Amino acid sequence: MVGISSLEVLAHATSLERNSVLAILDAGRGRLYAQSFNSSLCATVPASVVEAENIPSFLPAGSCVVVGTGIPLVRPYLTKTKFDGHEEVFFDPAVSSPNAAVLAKIASTRESAKPSTLHPIPSTLHLIPSTLHLIPSTVHRTPSTLH
């Protein structure tokens, strides 16, 4: 199993030339989920919840491409001021939501978890309310007895 964040998928989806990528998703109420990536698309900071007006301090150095659903929220904060250490800020509105093909490409390059670290899959999975108590079953079913 491989865990890949939506922000990482967004960062990998841009085709614009860049030194770095800032992936942002609208989290509601003027907040964003944001994460910066370097030119190799490796995360430079952990994903964070950021207020839209604080996004300039979250920008990585050099030229940067901003992707994700949060572009309309951050555009006013990133276009009205020249930032120290930032050559240019580009917006890629074509990359607004995670793309399944990009996700599959990233996953294909990752080493999955070793089988010894995975939890065994239960033979029977029941989704029940937490207020119910389970009674162990003494009946063992095989695929031939399920019909």
Short mmCIF file of C-alpha atoms in Angstrom, two decimals:
data_model
loop_
_atom_site.label_atom_id
_atom_site.label_comp_id
_atom_site.label_asym_id
_atom_site.label_seq_id
_atom_site.Cartn_x
_atom_site.Cartn_y
_atom_site.Cartn_z
CA MET A 1 0.00 0.00 0.00
CA VAL A 2 1.28 3.45 -0.92
CA GLY A 3 0.03 6.71 0.58
CA ILE A 4 0.01 9.70 -1.76
CA SER A 5 -1.55 13.03 -0.82
CA SER A 6 -3.82 15.06 -3.07
CA LEU A 7 -1.37 17.94 -2.77
CA GLU A 8 1.44 15.78 -4.13
CA VAL A 9 -0.72 14.68 -7.05
CA LEU A 10 -1.48 18.34 -7.84
CA ALA A 11 2.22 19.24 -7.73
CA HIS A 12 3.09 16.45 -10.17
CA ALA A 13 0.29 17.43 -12.58
CA THR A 14 1.62 20.80 -13.73
CA SER A 15 3.46 20.92 -17.02
CA LEU A 16 4.73 24.49 -16.55
CA GLU A 17 8.47 25.05 -16.13
CA ARG A 18 9.28 25.87 -12.55
CA ASN A 19 11.84 25.84 -9.77
CA SER A 20 9.16 24.83 -7.28
CA VAL A 21 5.44 24.17 -6.89
CA LEU A 22 2.97 25.35 -4.29
CA ALA A 23 -0.06 23.04 -4.19
CA ILE A 24 -3.12 24.49 -2.48
CA LEU A 25 -6.63 23.22 -1.89
CA ASP A 26 -9.50 25.37 -0.66
CA ALA A 27 -10.24 24.17 2.89
CA GLY A 28 -13.16 26.58 3.38
CA ARG A 29 -13.54 29.70 5.52
CA GLY A 30 -10.57 31.44 3.89
CA ARG A 31 -8.18 28.61 4.76
CA LEU A 32 -6.07 26.45 2.50
CA TYR A 33 -4.36 23.09 2.65
CA ALA A 34 -0.92 23.91 1.30
CA GLN A 35 2.38 22.19 0.64
CA SER A 36 5.54 23.33 -1.16
CA PHE A 37 7.58 21.11 -3.46
CA ASN A 38 11.05 21.67 -4.93
CA SER A 39 12.01 21.31 -8.60
CA SER A 40 12.32 17.52 -8.13
CA LEU A 41 8.76 17.54 -6.76
CA CYS A 42 9.87 16.44 -3.31
CA ALA A 43 7.96 18.03 -0.44
CA THR A 44 9.96 20.79 1.26
CA VAL A 45 7.52 21.26 4.14
CA PRO A 46 4.72 19.13 5.59
CA ALA A 47 1.17 19.81 4.42
CA SER A 48 -0.36 22.58 6.53
CA VAL A 49 -3.56 24.53 6.99
CA VAL A 50 -2.80 28.16 6.12
CA GLU A 51 -4.93 31.31 6.15
CA ALA A 52 -5.16 32.74 2.62
CA GLU A 53 -3.58 36.06 3.65
CA ASN A 54 -0.54 34.21 5.07
CA ILE A 55 0.22 32.31 1.87
CA PRO A 56 3.08 34.66 0.76
CA SER A 57 5.18 33.46 3.71
CA PHE A 58 4.55 29.88 2.58
CA LEU A 59 6.00 30.40 -0.92
CA PRO A 60 9.21 28.54 -1.72
CA ALA A 61 12.18 30.55 -3.06
CA GLY A 62 12.74 31.03 -6.79
CA SER A 63 10.12 30.84 -9.50
CA CYS A 64 7.03 29.00 -8.38
CA VAL A 65 3.94 27.51 -9.99
CA VAL A 66 0.76 27.59 -7.89
CA VAL A 67 -1.78 24.81 -8.54
CA GLY A 68 -5.06 23.70 -7.01
CA THR A 69 -8.54 24.87 -6.08
CA GLY A 70 -7.17 27.61 -3.83
CA ILE A 71 -5.85 29.77 -6.70
CA PRO A 72 -8.80 32.22 -6.62
CA LEU A 73 -8.24 32.76 -2.88
CA VAL A 74 -4.47 33.38 -3.06
CA ARG A 75 -4.19 35.27 -6.36
CA PRO A 76 -4.83 38.68 -4.71
CA TYR A 77 -2.12 38.00 -2.10
CA LEU A 78 0.43 36.79 -4.65
CA THR A 79 0.00 39.36 -7.42
CA LYS A 80 -0.13 42.68 -5.60
CA THR A 81 3.32 42.59 -3.99
CA LYS A 82 6.84 41.70 -5.12
CA PHE A 83 8.28 39.09 -2.80
CA ASP A 84 11.88 38.88 -1.64
CA GLY A 85 13.60 35.78 -3.03
CA HIS A 86 10.78 35.00 -5.46
CA GLU A 87 11.58 35.51 -9.10
CA GLU A 88 8.11 34.86 -10.47
CA VAL A 89 4.83 33.31 -9.39
CA PHE A 90 2.84 31.51 -12.08
CA PHE A 91 -0.67 30.15 -11.76
CA ASP A 92 -1.69 26.92 -13.51
CA PRO A 93 -5.52 26.93 -13.42
CA ALA A 94 -5.54 23.79 -15.59
CA VAL A 95 -4.46 21.83 -12.49
CA SER A 96 -7.32 22.26 -10.06
CA SER A 97 -8.08 18.77 -8.78
CA PRO A 98 -6.09 15.53 -8.43
CA ASN A 99 -5.86 13.46 -11.62
CA ALA A 100 -6.12 9.65 -11.41
CA ALA A 101 -3.56 9.13 -14.19
CA VAL A 102 -1.02 11.29 -12.34
CA LEU A 103 -1.76 9.40 -9.12
CA ALA A 104 -1.15 6.06 -10.87
CA LYS A 105 2.13 7.33 -12.33
CA ILE A 106 3.38 8.43 -8.90
CA ALA A 107 2.28 5.15 -7.29
CA SER A 108 4.10 3.12 -9.95
CA THR A 109 7.39 4.71 -8.91
CA ARG A 110 6.96 4.02 -5.19
CA GLU A 111 7.97 0.98 -3.24
CA SER A 112 4.92 -0.43 -1.51
CA ALA A 113 4.87 -1.38 2.16
CA LYS A 114 6.54 -4.65 2.99
CA PRO A 115 4.09 -7.51 3.64
CA SER A 116 5.40 -7.91 7.19
CA THR A 117 4.22 -4.38 8.04
CA LEU A 118 0.70 -4.89 6.73
CA HIS A 119 -2.14 -5.98 8.95
CA PRO A 120 -3.88 -9.22 7.94
CA ILE A 121 -7.18 -8.77 6.15
CA PRO A 122 -10.03 -10.28 8.19
CA SER A 123 -11.82 -13.19 6.56
CA THR A 124 -15.16 -11.52 7.32
CA LEU A 125 -15.69 -7.80 7.59
CA HIS A 126 -18.86 -6.49 9.21
CA LEU A 127 -19.73 -2.81 9.30
CA ILE A 128 -21.94 -2.31 12.34
CA PRO A 129 -22.81 0.52 14.72
CA SER A 130 -20.42 0.87 17.66
CA THR A 131 -23.29 0.30 20.10
CA LEU A 132 -23.70 -3.35 19.07
CA HIS A 133 -21.71 -6.15 20.64
CA LEU A 134 -20.34 -8.97 18.52
CA ILE A 135 -20.98 -12.59 19.45
CA PRO A 136 -18.32 -14.98 18.12
CA SER A 137 -19.66 -17.32 15.47
CA THR A 138 -19.04 -21.04 15.70
CA VAL A 139 -20.22 -21.63 12.14
CA HIS A 140 -17.45 -21.65 9.54
CA ARG A 141 -18.62 -20.86 6.07
CA THR A 142 -16.91 -21.84 2.89
CA PRO A 143 -17.64 -20.38 -0.52
CA SER A 144 -19.75 -23.46 -1.38
CA THR A 145 -22.07 -22.91 1.64
CA LEU A 146 -22.72 -19.25 0.89
CA HIS A 147 -25.13 -19.88 -2.00
#
